[in-house]
Short mmCIF file of N, CA and C in Angstrom, two decimals:
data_model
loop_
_atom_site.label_atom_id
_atom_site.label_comp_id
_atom_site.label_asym_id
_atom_site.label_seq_id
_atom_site.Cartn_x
_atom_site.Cartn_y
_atom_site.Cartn_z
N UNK A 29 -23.30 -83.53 -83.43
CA UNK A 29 -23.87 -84.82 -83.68
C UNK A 29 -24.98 -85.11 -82.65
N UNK A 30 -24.76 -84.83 -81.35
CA UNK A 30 -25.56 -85.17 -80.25
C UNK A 30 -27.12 -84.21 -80.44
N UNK A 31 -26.68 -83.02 -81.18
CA UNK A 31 -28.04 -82.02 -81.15
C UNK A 31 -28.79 -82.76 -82.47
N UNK A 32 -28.21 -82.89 -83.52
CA UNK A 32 -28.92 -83.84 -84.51
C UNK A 32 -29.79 -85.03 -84.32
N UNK A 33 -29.66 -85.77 -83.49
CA UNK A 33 -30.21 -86.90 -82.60
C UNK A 33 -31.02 -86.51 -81.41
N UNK A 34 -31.04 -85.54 -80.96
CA UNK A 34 -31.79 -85.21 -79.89
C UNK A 34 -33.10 -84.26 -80.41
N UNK A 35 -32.67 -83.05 -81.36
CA UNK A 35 -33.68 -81.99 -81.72
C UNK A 35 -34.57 -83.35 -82.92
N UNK A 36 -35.62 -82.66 -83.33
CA UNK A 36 -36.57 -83.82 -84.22
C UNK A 36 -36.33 -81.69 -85.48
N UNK A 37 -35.53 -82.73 -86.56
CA UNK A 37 -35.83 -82.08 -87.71
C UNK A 37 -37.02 -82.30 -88.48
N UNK A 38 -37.85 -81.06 -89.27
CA UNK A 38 -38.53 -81.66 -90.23
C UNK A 38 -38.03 -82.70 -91.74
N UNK A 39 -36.76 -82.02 -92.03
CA UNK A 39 -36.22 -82.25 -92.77
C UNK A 39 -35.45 -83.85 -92.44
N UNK A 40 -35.45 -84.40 -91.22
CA UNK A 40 -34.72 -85.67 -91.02
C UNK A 40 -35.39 -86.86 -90.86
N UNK A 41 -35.89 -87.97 -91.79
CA UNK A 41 -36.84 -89.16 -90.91
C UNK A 41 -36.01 -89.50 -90.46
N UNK A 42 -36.96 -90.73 -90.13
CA UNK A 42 -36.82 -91.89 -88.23
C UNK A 42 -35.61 -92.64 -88.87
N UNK A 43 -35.47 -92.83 -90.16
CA UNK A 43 -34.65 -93.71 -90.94
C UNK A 43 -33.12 -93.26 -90.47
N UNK A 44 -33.20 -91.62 -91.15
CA UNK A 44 -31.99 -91.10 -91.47
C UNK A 44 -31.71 -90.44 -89.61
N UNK A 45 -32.66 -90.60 -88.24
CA UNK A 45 -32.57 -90.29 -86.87
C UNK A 45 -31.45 -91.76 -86.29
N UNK A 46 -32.26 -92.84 -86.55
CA UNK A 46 -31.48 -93.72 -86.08
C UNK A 46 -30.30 -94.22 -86.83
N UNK A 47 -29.65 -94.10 -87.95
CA UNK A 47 -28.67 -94.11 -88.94
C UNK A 47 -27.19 -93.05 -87.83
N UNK A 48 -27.87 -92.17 -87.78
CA UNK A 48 -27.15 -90.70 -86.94
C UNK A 48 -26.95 -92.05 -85.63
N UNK A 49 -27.73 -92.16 -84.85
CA UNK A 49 -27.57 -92.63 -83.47
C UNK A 49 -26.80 -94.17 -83.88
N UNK A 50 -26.65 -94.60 -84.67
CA UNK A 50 -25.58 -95.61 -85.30
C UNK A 50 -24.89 -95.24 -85.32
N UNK A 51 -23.81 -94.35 -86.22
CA UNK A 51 -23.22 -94.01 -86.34
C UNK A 51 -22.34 -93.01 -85.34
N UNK A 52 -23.18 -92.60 -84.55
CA UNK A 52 -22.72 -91.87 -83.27
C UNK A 52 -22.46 -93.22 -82.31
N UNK A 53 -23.34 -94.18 -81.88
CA UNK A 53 -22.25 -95.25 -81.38
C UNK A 53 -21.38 -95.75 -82.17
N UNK A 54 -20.67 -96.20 -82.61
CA UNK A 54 -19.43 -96.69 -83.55
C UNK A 54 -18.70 -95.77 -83.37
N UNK A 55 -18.63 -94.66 -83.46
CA UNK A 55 -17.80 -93.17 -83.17
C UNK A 55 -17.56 -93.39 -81.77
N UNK A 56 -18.01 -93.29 -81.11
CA UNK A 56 -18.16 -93.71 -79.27
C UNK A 56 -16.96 -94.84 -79.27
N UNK A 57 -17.71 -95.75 -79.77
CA UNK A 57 -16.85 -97.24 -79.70
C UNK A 57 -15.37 -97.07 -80.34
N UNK A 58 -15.31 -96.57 -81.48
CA UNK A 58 -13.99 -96.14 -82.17
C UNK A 58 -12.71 -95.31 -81.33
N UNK A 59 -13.41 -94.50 -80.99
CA UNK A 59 -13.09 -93.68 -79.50
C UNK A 59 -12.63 -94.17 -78.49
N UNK A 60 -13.42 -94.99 -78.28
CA UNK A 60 -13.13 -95.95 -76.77
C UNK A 60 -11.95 -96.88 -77.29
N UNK A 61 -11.98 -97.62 -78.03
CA UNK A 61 -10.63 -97.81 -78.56
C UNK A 61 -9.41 -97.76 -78.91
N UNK A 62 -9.69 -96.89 -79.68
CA UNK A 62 -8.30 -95.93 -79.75
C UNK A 62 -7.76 -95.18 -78.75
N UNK A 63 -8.62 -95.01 -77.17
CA UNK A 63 -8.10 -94.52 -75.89
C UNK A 63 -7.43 -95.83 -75.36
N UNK A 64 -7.87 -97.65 -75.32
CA UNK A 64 -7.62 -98.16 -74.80
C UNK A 64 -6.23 -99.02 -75.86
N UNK A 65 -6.10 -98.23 -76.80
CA UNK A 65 -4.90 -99.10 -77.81
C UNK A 65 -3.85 -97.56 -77.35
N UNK A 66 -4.24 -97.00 -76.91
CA UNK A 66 -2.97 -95.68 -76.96
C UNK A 66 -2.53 -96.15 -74.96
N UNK A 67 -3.79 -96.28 -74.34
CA UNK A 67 -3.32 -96.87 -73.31
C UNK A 67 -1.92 -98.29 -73.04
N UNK A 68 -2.77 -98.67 -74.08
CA UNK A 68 -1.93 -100.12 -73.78
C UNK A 68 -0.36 -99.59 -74.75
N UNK A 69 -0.18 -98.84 -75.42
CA UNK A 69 0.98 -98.54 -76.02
C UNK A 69 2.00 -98.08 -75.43
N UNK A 70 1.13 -97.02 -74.31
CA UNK A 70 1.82 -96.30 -73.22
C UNK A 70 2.41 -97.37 -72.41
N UNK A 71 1.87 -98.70 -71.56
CA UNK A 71 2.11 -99.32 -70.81
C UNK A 71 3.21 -99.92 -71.39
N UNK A 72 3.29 -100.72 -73.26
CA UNK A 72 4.51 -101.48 -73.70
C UNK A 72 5.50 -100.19 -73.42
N UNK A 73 5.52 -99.33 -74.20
CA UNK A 73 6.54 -98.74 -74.07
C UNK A 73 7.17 -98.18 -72.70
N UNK A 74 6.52 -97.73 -71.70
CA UNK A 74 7.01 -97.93 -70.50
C UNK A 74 7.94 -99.20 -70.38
N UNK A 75 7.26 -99.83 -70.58
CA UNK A 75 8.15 -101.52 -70.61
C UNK A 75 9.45 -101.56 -71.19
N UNK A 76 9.30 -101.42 -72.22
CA UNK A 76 10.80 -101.32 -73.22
C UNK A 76 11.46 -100.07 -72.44
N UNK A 77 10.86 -98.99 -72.31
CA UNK A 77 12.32 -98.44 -71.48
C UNK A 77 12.89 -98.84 -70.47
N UNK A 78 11.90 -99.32 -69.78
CA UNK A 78 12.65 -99.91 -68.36
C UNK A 78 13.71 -101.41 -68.68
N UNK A 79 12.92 -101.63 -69.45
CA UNK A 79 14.39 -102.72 -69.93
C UNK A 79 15.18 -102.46 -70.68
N UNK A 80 15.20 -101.48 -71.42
CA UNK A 80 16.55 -100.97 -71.92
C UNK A 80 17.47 -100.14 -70.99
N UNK A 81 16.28 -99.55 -69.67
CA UNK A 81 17.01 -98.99 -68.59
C UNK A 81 18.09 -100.12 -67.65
N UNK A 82 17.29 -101.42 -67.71
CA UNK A 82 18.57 -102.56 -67.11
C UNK A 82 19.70 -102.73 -67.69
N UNK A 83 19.43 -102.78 -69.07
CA UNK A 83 20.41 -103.10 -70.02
C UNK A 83 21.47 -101.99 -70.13
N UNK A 84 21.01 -100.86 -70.20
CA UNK A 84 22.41 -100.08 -70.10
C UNK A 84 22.88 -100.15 -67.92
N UNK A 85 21.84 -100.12 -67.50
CA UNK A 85 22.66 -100.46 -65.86
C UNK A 85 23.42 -101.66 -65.91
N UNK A 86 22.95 -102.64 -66.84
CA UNK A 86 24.50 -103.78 -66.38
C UNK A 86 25.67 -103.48 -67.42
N UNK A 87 25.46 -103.01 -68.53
CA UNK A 87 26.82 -102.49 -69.30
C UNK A 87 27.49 -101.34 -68.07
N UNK A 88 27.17 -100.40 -68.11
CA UNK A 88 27.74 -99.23 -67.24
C UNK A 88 28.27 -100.42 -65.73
N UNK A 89 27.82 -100.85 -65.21
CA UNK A 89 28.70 -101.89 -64.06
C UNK A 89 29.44 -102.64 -64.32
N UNK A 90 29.73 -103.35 -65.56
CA UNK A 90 30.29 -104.17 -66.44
C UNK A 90 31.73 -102.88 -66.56
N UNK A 91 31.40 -102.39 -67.06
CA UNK A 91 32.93 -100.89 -67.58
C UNK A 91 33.07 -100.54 -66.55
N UNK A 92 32.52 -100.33 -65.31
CA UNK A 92 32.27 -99.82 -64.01
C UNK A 92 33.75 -100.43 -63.46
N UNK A 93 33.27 -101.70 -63.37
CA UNK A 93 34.48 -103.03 -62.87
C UNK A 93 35.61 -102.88 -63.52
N UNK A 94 35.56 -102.86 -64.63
CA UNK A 94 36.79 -103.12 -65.54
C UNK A 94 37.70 -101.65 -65.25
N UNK A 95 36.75 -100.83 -65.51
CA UNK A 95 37.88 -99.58 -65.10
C UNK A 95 38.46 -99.39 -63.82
N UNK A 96 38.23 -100.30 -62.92
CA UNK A 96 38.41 -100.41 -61.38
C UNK A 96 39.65 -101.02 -61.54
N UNK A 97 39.63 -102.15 -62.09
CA UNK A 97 40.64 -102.75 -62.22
C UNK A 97 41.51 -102.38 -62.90
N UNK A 98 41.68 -101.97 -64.32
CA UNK A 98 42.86 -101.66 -64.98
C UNK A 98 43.30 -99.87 -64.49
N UNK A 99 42.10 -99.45 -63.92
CA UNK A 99 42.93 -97.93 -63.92
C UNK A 99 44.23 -98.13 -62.88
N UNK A 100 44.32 -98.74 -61.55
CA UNK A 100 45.28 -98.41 -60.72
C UNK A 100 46.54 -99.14 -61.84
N UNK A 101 46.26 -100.47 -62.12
CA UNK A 101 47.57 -101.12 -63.49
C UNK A 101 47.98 -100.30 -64.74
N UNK A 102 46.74 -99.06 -65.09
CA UNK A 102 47.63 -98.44 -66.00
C UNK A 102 48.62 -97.11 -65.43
N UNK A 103 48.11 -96.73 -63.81
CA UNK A 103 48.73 -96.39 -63.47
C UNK A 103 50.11 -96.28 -63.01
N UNK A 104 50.33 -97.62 -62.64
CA UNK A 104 51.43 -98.38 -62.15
C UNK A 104 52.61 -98.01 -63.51
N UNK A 105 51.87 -98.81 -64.37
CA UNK A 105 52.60 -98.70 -65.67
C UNK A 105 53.09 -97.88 -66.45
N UNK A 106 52.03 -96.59 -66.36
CA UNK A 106 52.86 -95.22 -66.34
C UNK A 106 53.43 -94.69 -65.80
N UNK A 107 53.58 -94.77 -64.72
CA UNK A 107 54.19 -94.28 -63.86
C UNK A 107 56.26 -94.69 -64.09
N UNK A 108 56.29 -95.98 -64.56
CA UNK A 108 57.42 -96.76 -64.74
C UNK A 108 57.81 -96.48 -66.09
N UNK A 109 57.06 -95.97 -67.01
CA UNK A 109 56.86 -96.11 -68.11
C UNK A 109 57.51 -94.62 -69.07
N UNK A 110 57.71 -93.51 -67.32
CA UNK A 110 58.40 -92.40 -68.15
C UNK A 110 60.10 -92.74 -67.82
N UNK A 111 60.55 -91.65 -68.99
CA UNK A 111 62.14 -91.97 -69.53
C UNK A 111 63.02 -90.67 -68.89
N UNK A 112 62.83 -90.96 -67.48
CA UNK A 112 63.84 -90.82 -66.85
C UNK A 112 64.89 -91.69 -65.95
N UNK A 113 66.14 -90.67 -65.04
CA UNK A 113 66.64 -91.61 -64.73
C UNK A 113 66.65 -92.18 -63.33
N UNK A 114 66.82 -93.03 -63.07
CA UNK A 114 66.61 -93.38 -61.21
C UNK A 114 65.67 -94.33 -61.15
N UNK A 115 65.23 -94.81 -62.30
CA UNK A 115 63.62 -96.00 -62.44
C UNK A 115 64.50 -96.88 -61.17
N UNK A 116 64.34 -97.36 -59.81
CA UNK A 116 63.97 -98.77 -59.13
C UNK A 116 64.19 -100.04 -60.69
N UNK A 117 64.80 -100.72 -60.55
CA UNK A 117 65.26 -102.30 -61.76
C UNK A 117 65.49 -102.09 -62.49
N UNK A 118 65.98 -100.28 -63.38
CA UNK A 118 66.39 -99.99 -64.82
C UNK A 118 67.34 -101.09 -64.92
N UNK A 119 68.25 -101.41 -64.17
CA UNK A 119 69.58 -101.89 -64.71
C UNK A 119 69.35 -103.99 -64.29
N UNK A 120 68.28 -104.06 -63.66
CA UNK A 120 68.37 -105.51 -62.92
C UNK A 120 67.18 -106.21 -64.27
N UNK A 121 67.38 -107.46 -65.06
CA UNK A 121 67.02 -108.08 -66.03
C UNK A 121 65.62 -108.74 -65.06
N UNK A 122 65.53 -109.18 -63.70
CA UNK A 122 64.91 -109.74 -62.98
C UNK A 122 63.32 -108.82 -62.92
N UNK A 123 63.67 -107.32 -62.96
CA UNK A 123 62.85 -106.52 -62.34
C UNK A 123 61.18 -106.44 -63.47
N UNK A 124 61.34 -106.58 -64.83
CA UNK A 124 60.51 -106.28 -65.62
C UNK A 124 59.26 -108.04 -65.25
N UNK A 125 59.71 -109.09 -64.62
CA UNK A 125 59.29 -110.22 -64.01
C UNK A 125 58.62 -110.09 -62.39
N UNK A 126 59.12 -109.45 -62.06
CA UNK A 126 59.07 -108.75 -60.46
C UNK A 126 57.91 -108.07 -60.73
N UNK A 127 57.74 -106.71 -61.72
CA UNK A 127 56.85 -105.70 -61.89
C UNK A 127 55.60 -106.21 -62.46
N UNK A 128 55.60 -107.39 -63.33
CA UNK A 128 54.66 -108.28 -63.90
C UNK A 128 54.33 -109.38 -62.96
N UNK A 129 55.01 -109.86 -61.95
CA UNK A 129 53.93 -110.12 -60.39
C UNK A 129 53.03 -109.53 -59.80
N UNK A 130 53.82 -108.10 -59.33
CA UNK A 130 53.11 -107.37 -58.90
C UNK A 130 51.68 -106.84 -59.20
N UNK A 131 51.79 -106.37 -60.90
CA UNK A 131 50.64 -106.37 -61.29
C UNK A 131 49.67 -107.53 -61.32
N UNK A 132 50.38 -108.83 -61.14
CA UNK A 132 49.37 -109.80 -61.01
C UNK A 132 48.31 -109.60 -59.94
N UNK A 133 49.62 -109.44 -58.91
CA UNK A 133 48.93 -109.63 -57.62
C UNK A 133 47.91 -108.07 -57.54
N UNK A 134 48.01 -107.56 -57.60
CA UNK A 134 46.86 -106.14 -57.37
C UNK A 134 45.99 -106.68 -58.22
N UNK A 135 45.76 -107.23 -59.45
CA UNK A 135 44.63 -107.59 -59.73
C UNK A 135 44.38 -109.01 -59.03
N UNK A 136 44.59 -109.71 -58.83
CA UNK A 136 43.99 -110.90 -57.97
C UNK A 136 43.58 -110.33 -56.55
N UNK A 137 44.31 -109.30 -55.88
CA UNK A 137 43.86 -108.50 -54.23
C UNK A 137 42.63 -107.86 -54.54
N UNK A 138 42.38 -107.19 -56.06
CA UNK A 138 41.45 -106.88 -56.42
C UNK A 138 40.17 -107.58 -56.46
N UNK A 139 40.09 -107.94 -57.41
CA UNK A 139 39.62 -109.52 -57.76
C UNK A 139 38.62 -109.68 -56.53
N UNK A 140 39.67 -110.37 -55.39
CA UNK A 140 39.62 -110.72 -54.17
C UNK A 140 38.32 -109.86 -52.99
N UNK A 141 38.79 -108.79 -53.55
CA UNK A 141 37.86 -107.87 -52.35
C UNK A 141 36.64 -107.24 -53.28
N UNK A 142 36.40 -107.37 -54.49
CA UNK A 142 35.43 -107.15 -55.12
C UNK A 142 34.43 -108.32 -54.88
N UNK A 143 34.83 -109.41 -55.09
CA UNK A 143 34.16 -110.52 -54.90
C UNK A 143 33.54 -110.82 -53.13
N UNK A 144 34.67 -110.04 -52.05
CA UNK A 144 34.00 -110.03 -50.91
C UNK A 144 32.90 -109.25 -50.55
N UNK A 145 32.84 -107.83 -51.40
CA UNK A 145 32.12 -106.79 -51.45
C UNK A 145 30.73 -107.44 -52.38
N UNK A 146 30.60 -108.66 -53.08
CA UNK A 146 29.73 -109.02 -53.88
C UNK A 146 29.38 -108.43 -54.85
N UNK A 147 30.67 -107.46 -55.80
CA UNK A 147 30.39 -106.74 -56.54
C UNK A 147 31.02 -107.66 -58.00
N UNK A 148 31.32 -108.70 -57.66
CA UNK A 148 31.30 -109.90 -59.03
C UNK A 148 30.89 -111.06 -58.45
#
């Protein structure tokens, strides 16, 4: 395009010279455009990942917590929970009230030192 506009054809008038050099700016300009709309696409979408990157960082801390807390209580609970013999309160009606304190309290000690740690 650029040698068409620069060399002088016999075969090309001044008409059909500057038509070319029209059309070669608009091409330029079209160009320049479509660099600065692919630019700016790049920048949204950067964007949206990084906020979908928050969004899964506060879910994952959210399950983070929760599994903090219930893993040592489902531990507890299994632990009591197999069927053998010698269980500590098998035989005392008091103990299944006792064991349901306890778990209170580890999650409230919990609770407690998460919240000192500023992690709720």
């Amino acid at each position: 395009m650029f040698k068409l506009q620069t060399d002088r054809f016999s075969w090309l008038s001044d008409e059909d010279s500057r038509q070319l050099r029209e059309t070669n700016d608009k091409l330029i300009r079209y160009n320049e455009d479509l660099d600065s709309i692919r630019d700016r696409a790049a920048v949204a979408q950067e964007q949206l990942s990084g906020k979908l990157s928050e969004q899964l960082n506060s879910r994952m801390y959210v399950l983070s917590l929760a599994a903090a807390i219930f893993l040592p209580l489902s531990f507890l609970t299994g632990l009591l929970g197999i069927n053998v013999g010698g269980i500590p309160g098998a035989e005392d009606e008091s103990a299944f009230w006792f064991f349901l304190l306890i778990l209170a309290a580890a999650v409230i000690i919990q609770i407690i030192i998460f919240k000192n740690k500023k992690w709720l």
